Amino acid sequence: MIASVSSLNASTPAAAPLAPSRAQSGAEMQDRFLKLLVAQLNNQDPMNPMDNAQMTSQMAQINTVTGIQKMQQSIELMTGQMQASHSLQGLQMIGRDVLVNGDRLSAQASGVSRGAFELASSAEQVQLEVFNAAGHKVGSKDLGPMNAGRQDFSLNASDFPQGTHFKIKASQLGQAVQAQTMAYDKVVSTANSTAAGLSFRLQNSGDVSYSHIKSVY
């Protein structure tokens, strides 16, 4: 019968089980295993040598535990670095102007209101409609033909004194062209980060994930 790594011959005091407690680290497990191995090699019966296959298996188990612990340490380190990077990134964003999905007109100190939109395809006719806070239309402006992609516009605020929101109507050969409206806003602080990433609190649009910010100015 072949002896296991954890068994010693009759002349050697019985050793504690090799299985480690949950509190043991991979290094402690490895040190204990090597001590038991040396003791067994010194006291084994030449006619009944140690099972090399079992020894190899137990060594592999210890290496696996050690590897998992090292991986966990690496993940914790990376998580800490990412959190520090997010904090720095958040501080750098405060006070910056950003562009996000929305329909709110951004009033500038110069007396100009601006906004943006993105056309899914080219349009031969694009019309801007302006609404007040109650949702009532207060005016419109023909923007003419436009290419696909992002388009910016600005309005004289005095022409639409009550205007706060806008819509875009676009068409090509009588068929409607999809238009995604976008609003300019300002970052006032960082918000609670989630698994999705860093979020910011905007002046008019509330909390917005960094991934939803189209441009930073």
Short mmCIF file of N, CA and C in Angstrom, two decimals, residues 110-114 153-161:
data_model
loop_
_atom_site.label_atom_id
_atom_site.label_comp_id
_atom_site.label_asym_id
_atom_site.label_seq_id
_atom_site.Cartn_x
_atom_site.Cartn_y
_atom_site.Cartn_z
N SER A 110 -24.37 86.04 -23.45
CA SER A 110 -24.34 86.94 -24.61
C SER A 110 -25.72 87.21 -25.19
N GLY A 111 -26.76 86.54 -24.64
CA GLY A 111 -28.10 86.73 -25.17
C GLY A 111 -28.46 85.76 -26.27
N VAL A 112 -27.64 84.73 -26.45
CA VAL A 112 -27.87 83.72 -27.47
C VAL A 112 -28.26 82.40 -26.80
N SER A 113 -29.23 81.72 -27.38
CA SER A 113 -29.61 80.38 -26.91
C SER A 113 -29.12 79.37 -27.94
N ARG A 114 -28.60 78.28 -27.48
CA ARG A 114 -28.07 77.30 -28.43
C ARG A 114 -28.51 75.89 -28.08
N PHE A 153 -26.96 74.77 -33.56
CA PHE A 153 -27.68 75.99 -33.96
C PHE A 153 -27.66 76.97 -32.80
N SER A 154 -27.88 78.23 -33.12
CA SER A 154 -27.99 79.27 -32.09
C SER A 154 -29.13 80.20 -32.47
N LEU A 155 -29.77 80.76 -31.45
CA LEU A 155 -30.90 81.65 -31.64
C LEU A 155 -30.68 82.93 -30.85
N ASN A 156 -31.21 84.02 -31.38
CA ASN A 156 -31.23 85.26 -30.61
C ASN A 156 -32.32 85.12 -29.56
N ALA A 157 -31.92 85.11 -28.30
CA ALA A 157 -32.88 84.86 -27.22
C ALA A 157 -34.01 85.88 -27.22
N SER A 158 -33.76 87.08 -27.70
CA SER A 158 -34.81 88.11 -27.71
C SER A 158 -35.92 87.77 -28.71
N ASP A 159 -35.63 86.92 -29.69
CA ASP A 159 -36.66 86.52 -30.65
C ASP A 159 -37.61 85.49 -30.04
N PHE A 160 -37.14 84.76 -29.05
CA PHE A 160 -37.96 83.75 -28.38
C PHE A 160 -37.78 83.91 -26.86
N PRO A 161 -38.27 85.01 -26.31
CA PRO A 161 -38.02 85.32 -24.89
C PRO A 161 -38.53 84.26 -23.92
#
